[in-house]
Each structure stands twice: as C-alpha cells, then as structure tokens.
Coordinates of C-alpha atoms (C1' of nucleotides) in Angstrom, one line a residue:
Chain A
M1 CA 103.2 71.3 80.5
T2 CA 104.8 69.3 82.8
Q3 CA 108.2 69.1 80.4
G4 CA 110.3 72.2 79.9
V5 CA 108.7 74.6 82.2
V6 CA 110.7 78.2 82.8
T7 CA 110.0 80.9 84.7
R8 CA 111.6 84.1 85.6
F9 CA 111.2 86.6 88.6
P10 CA 112.3 90.0 86.9
P11 CA 112.9 92.9 89.8
S12 CA 113.6 96.1 89.1
P13 CA 116.6 97.3 91.6
T14 CA 114.5 100.7 92.0
G15 CA 113.3 99.5 96.1
Y16 CA 114.0 97.0 98.3
L17 CA 112.1 93.4 97.4
H18 CA 109.1 93.7 98.9
L19 CA 106.2 91.4 99.7
G20 CA 104.4 91.3 96.5
G21 CA 107.6 91.0 94.3
A22 CA 108.5 88.0 97.0
R23 CA 105.0 86.4 96.4
T24 CA 105.3 86.7 92.6
A25 CA 109.2 84.9 92.9
L26 CA 107.4 82.5 95.3
F27 CA 104.9 81.3 92.7
N28 CA 107.4 81.1 90.0
W29 CA 109.9 79.8 92.0
L30 CA 107.1 76.9 93.2
F31 CA 105.9 76.1 89.9
A32 CA 108.9 76.1 88.2
R33 CA 110.3 73.3 91.1
K34 CA 107.0 71.7 90.9
H35 CA 107.4 70.7 87.4
K36 CA 110.9 70.2 87.5
G37 CA 111.5 73.3 85.1
K38 CA 114.0 76.1 85.5
F39 CA 113.6 79.2 87.6
I40 CA 115.6 82.2 86.2
L41 CA 116.3 85.2 88.3
R42 CA 116.8 88.5 86.0
I43 CA 117.4 91.9 87.2
E44 CA 115.9 94.3 85.4
D45 CA 118.0 97.5 85.8
T46 CA 117.6 99.4 82.4
D47 CA 116.3 102.6 83.7
R48 CA 120.0 103.7 85.3
E49 CA 118.3 107.0 86.9
R50 CA 116.7 104.5 89.5
S51 CA 117.9 101.3 89.8
T52 CA 120.9 101.2 92.4
E53 CA 123.6 98.4 93.2
E54 CA 122.3 98.4 97.2
Y55 CA 118.6 97.5 95.8
A56 CA 120.1 94.7 93.6
R57 CA 122.2 93.4 96.7
D58 CA 118.8 93.4 99.0
I59 CA 116.6 91.7 96.5
I60 CA 119.2 88.6 96.4
E61 CA 120.0 89.0 99.7
S62 CA 116.6 88.7 100.5
L63 CA 115.3 85.7 98.1
K64 CA 118.3 83.9 99.7
W65 CA 117.0 84.5 103.0
L66 CA 113.6 83.1 101.8
G67 CA 115.3 79.9 100.8
I68 CA 114.0 81.0 97.2
D69 CA 117.3 79.8 95.0
W70 CA 117.7 80.2 91.0
D71 CA 119.0 77.8 88.3
E72 CA 120.3 80.7 86.2
G73 CA 121.3 84.3 86.2
P74 CA 121.1 86.5 87.9
Y75 CA 121.2 88.1 84.5
F76 CA 121.5 92.1 84.5
Q77 CA 119.8 93.7 81.5
S78 CA 122.4 96.8 81.9
Q79 CA 124.6 94.1 80.5
R80 CA 122.4 92.8 77.5
F81 CA 121.7 96.0 75.1
H82 CA 123.3 94.1 72.6
I83 CA 121.0 92.0 72.3
Y84 CA 117.8 94.2 72.9
Q85 CA 119.4 96.0 69.8
G86 CA 119.1 92.7 67.6
Y87 CA 115.8 92.5 68.3
I88 CA 115.1 96.3 67.7
E89 CA 117.0 95.7 64.4
R90 CA 115.1 92.8 63.6
L91 CA 111.8 95.0 64.0
L92 CA 113.1 97.5 61.9
E93 CA 114.1 95.9 59.4
A94 CA 110.8 93.9 58.9
G95 CA 109.1 97.1 59.2
N96 CA 107.1 96.5 62.1
A97 CA 109.1 99.5 63.8
Y98 CA 110.0 102.8 62.7
Y99 CA 112.1 106.4 64.0
C100 CA 110.0 108.8 65.7
Y101 CA 111.3 112.3 66.0
C102 CA 108.5 113.6 68.3
T103 CA 109.7 115.1 71.6
Q104 CA 108.5 114.5 75.2
E105 CA 107.3 118.2 75.5
E106 CA 105.3 117.7 72.5
L107 CA 104.1 114.3 73.7
E108 CA 103.4 115.3 77.4
R109 CA 101.2 118.4 75.7
K110 CA 99.1 116.0 73.9
R111 CA 98.5 113.9 76.4
Q112 CA 97.4 116.7 78.3
E113 CA 94.9 117.6 75.8
A114 CA 93.4 114.5 75.3
M115 CA 92.9 113.8 79.3
E116 CA 90.5 117.0 79.2
R117 CA 88.8 115.7 76.1
G118 CA 88.2 112.7 78.3
L119 CA 90.1 110.2 75.2
K120 CA 92.7 108.0 76.3
P121 CA 95.7 109.6 76.4
K122 CA 98.0 107.9 73.7
Y123 CA 100.7 108.6 71.1
D124 CA 98.9 109.9 67.9
L125 CA 100.8 108.4 65.4
T126 CA 102.3 111.4 63.8
C127 CA 105.9 109.8 62.4
R128 CA 104.5 106.4 61.9
E129 CA 103.9 106.4 58.0
K130 CA 107.1 108.6 57.5
D131 CA 109.6 106.4 57.0
L132 CA 112.2 108.7 58.9
P133 CA 115.8 107.8 59.0
E134 CA 117.7 107.1 61.9
K135 CA 118.7 110.2 64.0
A136 CA 120.7 111.3 66.8
G137 CA 117.7 111.7 69.4
A138 CA 115.1 109.7 67.8
V139 CA 113.2 106.9 69.5
V140 CA 112.5 103.4 67.8
R141 CA 108.5 102.6 68.3
L142 CA 106.7 99.6 67.4
K143 CA 104.0 99.4 64.8
S144 CA 101.3 98.1 66.6
P145 CA 97.8 96.8 65.0
L146 CA 95.4 99.8 64.7
S147 CA 92.5 98.0 64.5
G148 CA 90.6 94.5 65.7
V149 CA 91.4 92.8 69.0
T150 CA 94.2 91.1 70.9
T151 CA 92.9 87.9 72.4
F152 CA 94.9 85.7 74.8
R153 CA 94.3 83.4 77.7
D154 CA 95.3 83.7 81.0
L155 CA 95.6 80.9 83.3
V156 CA 94.1 82.6 85.9
R157 CA 91.9 85.2 84.6
G158 CA 90.7 83.3 81.9
V159 CA 89.9 84.7 78.1
I160 CA 91.2 88.6 77.9
T161 CA 90.1 90.7 74.8
V162 CA 91.4 94.2 74.5
P163 CA 90.7 96.3 71.6
N164 CA 93.9 97.1 69.6
E165 CA 92.7 100.7 69.5
E166 CA 93.6 101.0 73.3
L167 CA 97.4 100.2 72.3
D168 CA 99.8 102.5 71.0
D169 CA 102.6 102.5 69.4
L170 CA 104.9 102.4 72.2
V171 CA 108.4 103.1 72.5
L172 CA 111.0 100.0 72.1
R173 CA 114.3 102.1 72.2
R174 CA 114.6 105.4 73.8
S175 CA 116.5 108.6 72.7
D176 CA 119.7 107.9 74.6
G177 CA 119.6 104.3 72.7
T178 CA 118.8 102.4 75.5
P179 CA 116.0 99.8 75.4
T180 CA 112.7 100.0 76.9
Y181 CA 111.0 97.5 79.4
H182 CA 108.7 95.9 77.4
L183 CA 111.3 95.8 74.3
A184 CA 113.7 94.3 77.0
V185 CA 111.0 91.7 78.8
V186 CA 110.3 90.4 75.6
A187 CA 113.6 89.9 74.0
D188 CA 115.4 88.2 77.2
D189 CA 112.4 86.3 78.1
I190 CA 112.6 84.8 74.0
E191 CA 116.2 84.1 75.0
L192 CA 116.2 82.8 78.0
G193 CA 113.2 80.5 76.5
V194 CA 110.6 81.6 79.5
T195 CA 107.8 79.3 79.3
H196 CA 105.3 80.8 81.9
I197 CA 105.1 84.5 82.8
I198 CA 103.6 84.6 86.6
R199 CA 103.4 87.9 87.1
G200 CA 101.2 90.7 89.2
D201 CA 98.2 91.7 87.3
D202 CA 99.2 95.1 87.3
H203 CA 100.9 93.8 84.3
L204 CA 97.4 92.5 82.8
N205 CA 97.6 95.4 80.7
N206 CA 101.0 95.7 79.4
T207 CA 100.2 91.9 77.8
P208 CA 98.7 92.8 74.6
R209 CA 101.1 95.3 74.2
Q210 CA 104.2 92.7 74.7
I211 CA 101.9 90.4 72.3
A212 CA 102.5 92.7 69.7
I213 CA 106.1 92.6 69.8
Y214 CA 105.8 88.7 70.1
R215 CA 103.8 89.0 66.7
A216 CA 106.0 91.5 65.0
L217 CA 108.5 89.1 65.8
G218 CA 106.5 86.3 64.8
L219 CA 107.1 84.5 67.6
Q220 CA 104.6 82.7 69.7
I221 CA 103.6 84.1 72.9
P222 CA 104.2 82.2 76.3
H223 CA 101.9 81.3 78.8
Y224 CA 100.6 83.8 81.0
A225 CA 98.9 84.0 84.7
H226 CA 98.1 87.2 86.3
V227 CA 98.2 86.9 90.4
P228 CA 96.4 89.7 92.0
M229 CA 98.1 92.6 94.2
I230 CA 98.6 92.6 97.4
L231 CA 96.8 95.4 99.2
G232 CA 97.2 97.5 102.3
P233 CA 94.5 97.4 104.8
D234 CA 93.1 100.5 103.1
K235 CA 92.7 98.4 99.9
K236 CA 95.5 100.4 98.5
R237 CA 98.0 98.7 96.7
L238 CA 100.5 97.6 99.1
S239 CA 103.5 99.9 99.7
K240 CA 105.9 101.6 102.0
R241 CA 103.3 103.4 104.0
H242 CA 101.6 100.6 105.0
G243 CA 104.4 100.2 107.1
A244 CA 107.1 97.2 107.4
T245 CA 106.8 95.6 103.4
S246 CA 109.9 94.7 102.6
V247 CA 111.1 91.0 103.3
M248 CA 114.0 92.4 105.2
A249 CA 112.4 94.5 107.9
Y250 CA 110.7 90.9 108.7
K251 CA 113.6 89.2 108.9
E252 CA 114.8 92.1 111.4
M253 CA 111.7 91.8 113.4
G254 CA 112.3 88.7 114.1
Y255 CA 110.3 86.1 111.7
L256 CA 111.3 83.0 110.5
P257 CA 111.5 82.4 106.3
M258 CA 108.8 79.4 106.5
A259 CA 106.1 81.5 108.5
L260 CA 106.6 84.4 105.9
L261 CA 106.6 82.4 103.2
N262 CA 103.6 80.2 104.5
G263 CA 101.7 83.5 104.9
L264 CA 102.5 85.0 101.7
V265 CA 101.7 82.0 99.5
R266 CA 98.3 81.8 100.8
I267 CA 97.5 85.6 99.7
G268 CA 96.1 84.7 96.6
W269 CA 96.5 81.1 96.4
S270 CA 95.1 78.5 98.6
Y271 CA 94.7 74.5 98.5
G272 CA 91.2 73.5 100.4
D273 CA 91.1 74.7 103.7
Q274 CA 94.8 74.0 104.8
E275 CA 96.8 76.5 106.3
K276 CA 100.2 75.5 107.2
F277 CA 102.3 74.1 104.4
T278 CA 105.9 72.7 104.7
L279 CA 108.0 73.5 101.6
P280 CA 108.0 70.1 99.9
E281 CA 104.0 70.1 100.8
L282 CA 103.8 73.6 99.0
I283 CA 106.3 72.4 96.1
E284 CA 103.8 69.2 95.4
K285 CA 100.4 70.9 95.8
F286 CA 101.3 74.5 94.4
S287 CA 99.2 75.1 91.0
L288 CA 98.0 78.1 89.1
E289 CA 94.4 76.8 89.1
G290 CA 94.8 77.6 93.2
I291 CA 95.2 80.9 92.7
G292 CA 92.4 82.9 92.8
K293 CA 91.1 86.6 90.7
S294 CA 90.6 89.3 93.6
P295 CA 93.4 90.8 95.5
G296 CA 94.2 90.4 99.1
V297 CA 94.9 92.5 101.9
F298 CA 98.0 91.7 103.6
N299 CA 97.4 90.6 107.1
Q300 CA 99.8 91.7 109.7
E301 CA 98.1 89.5 112.4
K302 CA 98.0 86.1 110.7
I303 CA 101.6 85.9 109.8
L304 CA 102.3 87.1 113.3
D305 CA 100.4 84.2 114.3
L306 CA 102.1 81.6 111.9
N307 CA 105.1 82.5 113.1
G308 CA 104.6 81.9 116.6
V309 CA 103.3 78.5 115.2
Y310 CA 106.3 78.0 113.6
I311 CA 108.4 79.1 116.5
R312 CA 106.6 76.4 118.7
E313 CA 107.4 73.6 116.2
S314 CA 111.1 74.5 115.6
D315 CA 113.5 72.7 117.5
E316 CA 115.3 74.5 120.2
E317 CA 119.2 74.1 118.0
Y318 CA 117.6 76.0 115.0
L319 CA 116.1 79.1 117.5
L320 CA 119.3 79.1 119.2
K321 CA 121.1 79.6 115.6
E322 CA 118.4 81.9 114.4
L323 CA 118.2 84.4 118.0
I324 CA 121.9 84.8 118.5
P325 CA 122.1 87.8 117.0
F326 CA 119.0 89.5 118.1
L327 CA 120.5 88.5 121.8
E328 CA 123.8 90.4 120.9
E329 CA 121.9 93.1 119.8
I330 CA 120.7 93.5 123.1
G331 CA 124.1 92.8 124.9
I332 CA 123.3 89.3 125.8
R333 CA 126.0 87.5 124.5
D334 CA 128.8 84.5 125.6
I335 CA 126.4 82.4 127.8
E336 CA 126.7 79.1 128.0
R337 CA 125.1 76.7 125.1
E338 CA 122.9 74.9 127.9
G339 CA 121.8 77.4 129.4
L340 CA 120.2 79.2 126.4
I341 CA 118.4 76.1 125.2
K342 CA 116.7 75.6 128.4
A343 CA 116.1 79.5 128.2
I344 CA 114.8 79.1 124.9
R345 CA 112.6 75.9 125.8
T346 CA 110.8 77.9 128.2
L347 CA 110.4 80.9 125.8
K348 CA 109.0 79.3 123.1
P349 CA 105.5 78.6 123.7
R350 CA 105.0 82.6 124.8
S351 CA 107.2 83.9 121.7
K352 CA 105.6 85.3 118.2
T353 CA 109.2 86.5 117.0
L354 CA 112.8 85.6 117.6
R355 CA 112.7 89.5 118.8
E356 CA 110.3 88.8 121.7
M357 CA 112.3 85.9 122.5
A358 CA 115.6 87.7 122.9
E359 CA 113.3 90.3 124.8
G360 CA 112.3 87.1 127.4
C361 CA 116.1 85.9 127.8
R362 CA 116.8 89.2 129.3
M363 CA 115.3 88.2 132.9
Y364 CA 117.8 85.4 132.6
F365 CA 120.8 86.8 131.2
E366 CA 120.9 90.4 131.7
R367 CA 123.7 91.3 134.0
P368 CA 123.6 93.4 136.3
F369 CA 120.1 92.2 137.4
V370 CA 118.8 95.1 139.5
H371 CA 115.0 94.7 141.3
D372 CA 112.2 97.0 140.9
R373 CA 112.2 97.9 144.6
E374 CA 108.7 99.5 144.5
L375 CA 107.5 96.2 142.5
L376 CA 108.8 94.3 144.9
K377 CA 107.2 96.3 148.0
R378 CA 103.7 95.6 146.5
F379 CA 104.4 91.9 146.8
L380 CA 106.8 91.5 150.0
T381 CA 104.1 91.1 152.6
P382 CA 105.9 90.2 155.9
E383 CA 103.9 86.7 155.9
V384 CA 105.4 86.1 152.5
I385 CA 108.8 87.4 153.8
S386 CA 108.9 84.8 156.8
I387 CA 107.8 81.9 154.4
L388 CA 110.3 83.1 151.8
H389 CA 113.0 82.7 154.7
R390 CA 112.4 79.4 154.9
L391 CA 112.0 78.5 151.9
R392 CA 115.4 79.9 150.9
E393 CA 116.7 77.2 153.3
R394 CA 115.0 74.4 151.4
L395 CA 116.2 75.5 148.6
S396 CA 119.9 75.8 149.6
A397 CA 119.8 72.2 150.4
Q398 CA 117.9 70.9 147.3
K399 CA 119.8 68.4 145.0
S400 CA 118.3 68.2 141.8
W401 CA 117.8 71.5 140.7
D402 CA 115.8 70.8 137.5
I403 CA 111.9 71.0 137.0
Q404 CA 110.7 67.8 138.5
G405 CA 113.3 68.1 141.5
L406 CA 112.3 71.6 142.0
E407 CA 108.8 70.6 141.7
D408 CA 109.0 68.2 144.4
C409 CA 111.1 70.3 147.2
F410 CA 108.2 72.9 146.7
K411 CA 105.5 70.4 147.2
G412 CA 107.2 68.9 150.3
F413 CA 108.0 72.4 151.8
L414 CA 104.1 73.9 150.7
D415 CA 102.4 70.9 152.4
E416 CA 104.5 70.5 155.6
G417 CA 103.6 74.6 156.1
K418 CA 100.1 73.9 154.7
I419 CA 100.7 76.9 152.3
K420 CA 99.4 77.3 148.9
L421 CA 101.7 77.9 146.2
K422 CA 99.2 80.8 145.2
V423 CA 100.3 83.0 148.2
I424 CA 104.0 82.8 147.1
A425 CA 103.9 82.5 143.5
Q426 CA 103.9 85.9 142.1
P427 CA 106.3 87.2 144.9
L428 CA 108.4 84.7 144.0
R429 CA 108.1 85.6 140.4
V430 CA 108.5 89.2 140.7
I431 CA 112.0 88.1 143.0
L432 CA 113.4 86.3 140.3
T433 CA 112.4 87.4 136.9
N434 CA 111.5 91.7 137.8
R435 CA 108.6 90.9 136.3
T436 CA 104.8 89.8 137.3
A437 CA 104.6 87.8 133.9
S438 CA 106.9 84.6 132.9
P439 CA 107.5 81.5 132.1
G440 CA 106.8 78.6 134.7
L441 CA 108.4 79.3 138.3
F442 CA 110.6 75.8 138.2
E443 CA 111.3 76.4 134.5
V444 CA 112.9 79.8 135.4
M445 CA 114.7 78.6 138.7
E446 CA 116.5 75.6 136.4
V447 CA 116.9 77.9 133.5
L448 CA 118.9 80.8 136.2
G449 CA 120.6 77.9 138.4
K450 CA 120.9 77.1 141.9
D451 CA 123.0 79.8 142.6
E452 CA 121.2 82.9 141.0
T453 CA 118.1 82.1 142.0
L454 CA 119.4 81.8 145.6
R455 CA 121.2 85.2 145.0
R456 CA 118.2 87.2 143.7
I457 CA 116.1 85.5 146.5
D458 CA 119.1 87.1 149.1
I459 CA 119.5 90.7 147.4
S460 CA 115.6 91.1 147.3
L461 CA 115.0 90.3 151.1
L462 CA 118.3 91.8 152.4
G463 CA 116.5 94.9 150.5
E464 CA 113.1 94.6 152.3
G465 CA 115.6 95.3 155.5
I466 CA 114.9 91.9 156.9
Chain B
rG1 C1' 88.3 110.5 81.5
rU2 C1' 89.0 105.9 78.8
rC3 C1' 90.0 100.9 78.9
rC4 C1' 90.8 96.1 81.4
rC5 C1' 89.9 93.1 85.8
rC6 C1' 87.5 92.2 90.7
rA7 C1' 83.7 91.3 93.9
rU8 C1' 81.4 85.1 100.4
rC9 C1' 82.4 86.8 107.7
rG10 C1' 86.9 92.8 110.0
rU11 C1' 91.1 90.0 107.3
rC12 C1' 93.0 85.6 104.5
rU13 C1' 89.7 82.1 102.0
rA14 C1' 86.6 77.1 101.1
rG15 C1' 82.3 76.5 98.0
rU16 C1' 81.5 79.2 92.0
rC17 C1' 84.2 76.0 86.4
rA18 C1' 80.3 70.4 86.0
rG19 C1' 73.5 74.9 89.9
rG20 C1' 70.8 71.4 94.7
rU21 C1' 74.7 67.6 99.8
rC22 C1' 75.4 75.3 102.2
rC23 C1' 69.5 78.6 106.9
rA24 C1' 77.5 78.8 103.6
rG25 C1' 82.9 75.3 106.3
rG26 C1' 88.1 76.7 107.7
rA27 C1' 91.9 80.1 109.5
rC28 C1' 93.5 85.0 112.1
rA29 C1' 91.5 88.7 115.1
rC30 C1' 87.5 89.4 119.1
rC31 C1' 84.5 87.9 123.2
rG32 C1' 83.1 83.8 126.9
rG33 C1' 84.7 79.1 129.5
rG34 C1' 87.8 74.8 131.5
rC35 C1' 93.4 73.7 132.6
rU36 C1' 96.6 76.8 136.0
rU37 C1' 101.8 79.6 140.0
rU38 C1' 101.2 84.8 136.3
rC39 C1' 101.9 85.4 130.9
rA40 C1' 101.2 82.4 127.2
rA41 C1' 100.3 77.9 125.0
rU42 C1' 96.3 74.4 124.9
rC43 C1' 91.0 72.7 124.8
rC44 C1' 85.9 73.9 124.4
rG45 C1' 81.9 77.3 123.0
rG46 C1' 80.3 82.0 120.7
rC47 C1' 79.9 86.5 117.3
rA48 C1' 80.1 87.6 112.2
rA49 C1' 79.6 86.9 104.8
rC50 C1' 77.0 85.2 99.6
rA51 C1' 77.5 94.2 97.5
rG52 C1' 72.3 95.6 95.3
rG53 C1' 68.5 94.7 91.7
rG54 C1' 66.8 92.2 87.6
rG55 C1' 66.4 87.2 85.2
rU56 C1' 67.1 81.9 83.7
rU57 C1' 65.4 77.2 86.4
rC58 C1' 61.5 73.0 90.3
rA59 C1' 66.2 74.9 92.6
rA60 C1' 71.4 79.8 92.2
rA61 C1' 76.6 82.1 96.9
rU62 C1' 77.6 79.6 92.3
rC63 C1' 74.6 80.4 85.5
rC64 C1' 73.2 85.6 82.2
rC65 C1' 72.1 90.8 82.6
rC66 C1' 72.2 95.7 84.6
rU67 C1' 73.8 99.3 89.2
rU68 C1' 77.0 99.9 92.7
rG69 C1' 81.9 99.6 94.8
rG70 C1' 87.2 98.0 94.4
rG71 C1' 91.8 97.6 92.1
rG72 C1' 94.8 98.1 87.8
rA73 C1' 96.4 100.2 83.2
rC74 C1' 96.8 104.4 80.1
rG75 C1' 105.4 107.1 80.4
rC76 C1' 111.6 107.7 76.4
rC77 C1' 109.4 103.5 84.7
rA78 C1' 109.7 98.8 85.3

RNA sequence: GUCCCCAUCGUCUAGUCAGGUCCAGGACACCGGGCUUUCAAUCCGGCAACAGGGGUUCAAAUCCCCUUGGGGACGCCA
C-alpha cells in the first residue's frame, strides 16, 4: 500500500471551501504525503448551473493558505467531457447502459407515489429492457444489478453490505449530454489512477452505485475510506447557518493556518492523547486506522485555544508578517519595525487571534491618543497625582529605557517614598493605555518609548487641572 | 417511509479490533487556588461520561442481540 498511493480532493465549486471539505482535503493530502504518493486536485464543475469561478478560486486560495499543495491539477471536469463520453460509449457498447426517454416530470411523480406508499423511491426500470435508440433529450442509464448484494471493505468502517435492490439505474449522461457526478468521478478516478478514495461518509451510500460502474467497466475498485462528518453544535451537519464555516473566514478572523489544520485533524482522527502536532509529525503519524467512526461536533473554543497556543509559540518575525494586514485594516501603518516587534512580544501571551493582537496594538500606536477623562478621574486621586508628579521627574532623568532599567528605576523611587507599586499601578496604566487591563507597565513603557510615555503622563495630569 | 452507518465527560477524544492493569485517561470549556501592578500567560486542584435492557464469561466500556437516540442516502446536485 505504501507504493504508488494516489489520492485526490474533488470539491465542487458551488460554495466556499468549508471546514468539512478542508479536513477531507487534509486527510487525503496527509495520506499521500505519508506514503510518498501523489495528491490530485480536481474541480468537479459538471453542474454548470451552480458552479462558479469565484468559488473555484476560493477553494484554491484556501488550500494554498492552509499549505495543502497538490502534485497534479487542478483538473476541471468541465474540460474533460470527451473523456467521460468515451466511458459512456464503452458502457453502452457492452450493453451495460441504455437510453431512457422518461421525463423528469414523470419520474418526480413516481417518486412521490413511492414515498407515499412507504417504498424507497427509485427508478422503475421502464426503459431498461426496451433497447431504445439514441435520441435527442434521452438520458443514458446504467444497468445496475437487480439482485444480490454489493459488499466492499471500507478502510475505516469495515465491511459494508448493501442489497442491490437498493440501487437503481442511475443516470450517467443527462438529457443535455453532460455527464453526471457518478460517471465523472469514476471515470476520472480511473483516468488519474486514484488508489485511495478518502471522503465524507455522506458518500457511503453512493459507493455501491459507483462500484456498479467499475464492475460494468470490468475494472477493479479502489480502496475506500469514509470519514465521519463534522457536525454543528445542534448535531446537524455543519453548514453556513452555524456561523463561520469557511476556511477564509478563519483567516480573516486571525487564525494561523497551522492552528486550523491542527484543530481540524483532531476531529475524527486521533493519535493517542496527543493534541498538538507539527506538520512533519502529522505526516509521519497520520493513518487511516486512527480515524474514528462517529461524527464529531465542531468545537470552536478548542480551535481558538489552539490558535492562542500557536501564537504564543510563534516567533515575532512570523507574527509581524501575518499581523500587518490586520493592522492596516484598523488604520495602523508606517510603524517602525522594532516597535512592532516589541509590541507583539507583549501581546503574544494575551492574544488568541491576530485580530485581537492588532486590537491590542491600538493602545501603542493609534494616533491621536485621546484619554477617556471619566476613566482617568476615577483613578487620579490627589495623593496619586502628587506621586505621579514626582515619578514623572524621576522618569525624565531615566537613561536606560528598557524593562529592566525601568523596573530598577521604579524600585528606587518606590522604596525611597515607601510607596507600594499597587498604589500607582492602575492609575499609571490608565494614563498610558486608556485601559484597565494591559500588558505589564514596564513592557508598555518600553514599547511606548520615553517621549510618548512622558507625554501621556503630562497630558493626563494637565487635564486634571494641576 | 426504505436502506446504510454510528453511539465513552457539555465538546473533541484515549481505551474497544487481540475482555481483566479502567470505581475509565488526556484536551477544550467551566469552577477553586498559587504567582502577580491589571488582564493574560503559567502552575496546582476540582466538576464531569461507558445511552437503556438482555445475554456470553470467573470477569464486559470492550463480544452478541434488542430497544432508544443520532447522522447520512434515496436527483437529469456533487
């Protein structure tokens, strides 16, 4: 199995790449990388009504952002109709497919009736044995086995058996001449030499139908691995109504791709108790055996936490590069690099997303900086103001403006005046940041620099009429 | 309705295939505490689950059956 593994990810561009699709892509990609095989991207746009180029672009962009690269493709099924036509003809010639004249209205009516009578709605085989000639507007159907069972071994589910009465003569070519999904997937998977089909288990029921096509073609079936679905908090299949579900939405919220990847991979797959993986580790440790059978609810909080972990572990250079778009979005630009690096260092342990980190930068870099007078008033008692005046003098004489130097400076000042840091910490914090919660005071002062620090103290004390 | 699949803390899961080491482990969330200039981070501690019922067995979260619950499929969508 290690030799010659070929997997593929075949999204249909009828929507943005969502979390479920991304995880499926990830599993296929990991499996291929682990076995030194090939991973193919194929865009399934046979439904020209609903497919758009914009979605196709989003899918490609999302995969790139996640770092999931492909060795072949993207193939577009809409450009491969001639291939599918060849397969349809093969089936027709072998007598394993036939033309059907039934109209969609008729079929819909029959489906309704069957449902009402409590039967499984399926094609009633009206045209199956008529041996009708080709005709404009006719569809081509597969002659599926009518009795017996179809059994296959799924790499995560085990042996699956379905009675063939459950299958019906599925359409291979529509009345407009375009191939349907079932035919196109099978044809492409054969053409591209796909060995392992790893997909969502919403396709489990489709598998026997597709197997029927392989059999009609006289070909061997590939390996199948159906992975459980990702559900929303209401245990329904994850969809737009559950909020942010597109990959790009996570990028925009300030998630790091590795955090999303790591969060996604742990839904439905595990490696003992390990929660965090590097990419090489994932490639090394990933296996189909580690995939569970039951569907998993998407846990946004856990991914948020993971994102915090990755932010904390990332170096400032990397974070800066990723942070810039978020800063620009809120109007913070042209800040010198050293200052930003220092700011990021202070914000790292308290930011769960890049967006949050950018927000944190406001207190350092947003101009003009305007105090909230009400807030100030609450903290500036006469006693505090008098201490701050003296502190201001001391600070203006301070030479080494770094965390250590400032800490020493404060220590000397507080000891001499027998003042507790607690007394002036919060007032100073409000003066410097306009907030009651912030990184440590010395860190803040270092990022602000001497001039800005003194300036903020001055304007706040001045404003109080002193 | 019919068929297929699934079932461990609120959530993701380990353990299930090869039954005893599991009065069930880890993570997120939540609660309490330490550290502390605030908020975080960090450290320590706590809450919390084998869906129910029958078997098999000396022994079952683990094997079998039923019930219940959940998901999916049943398109000239993919």
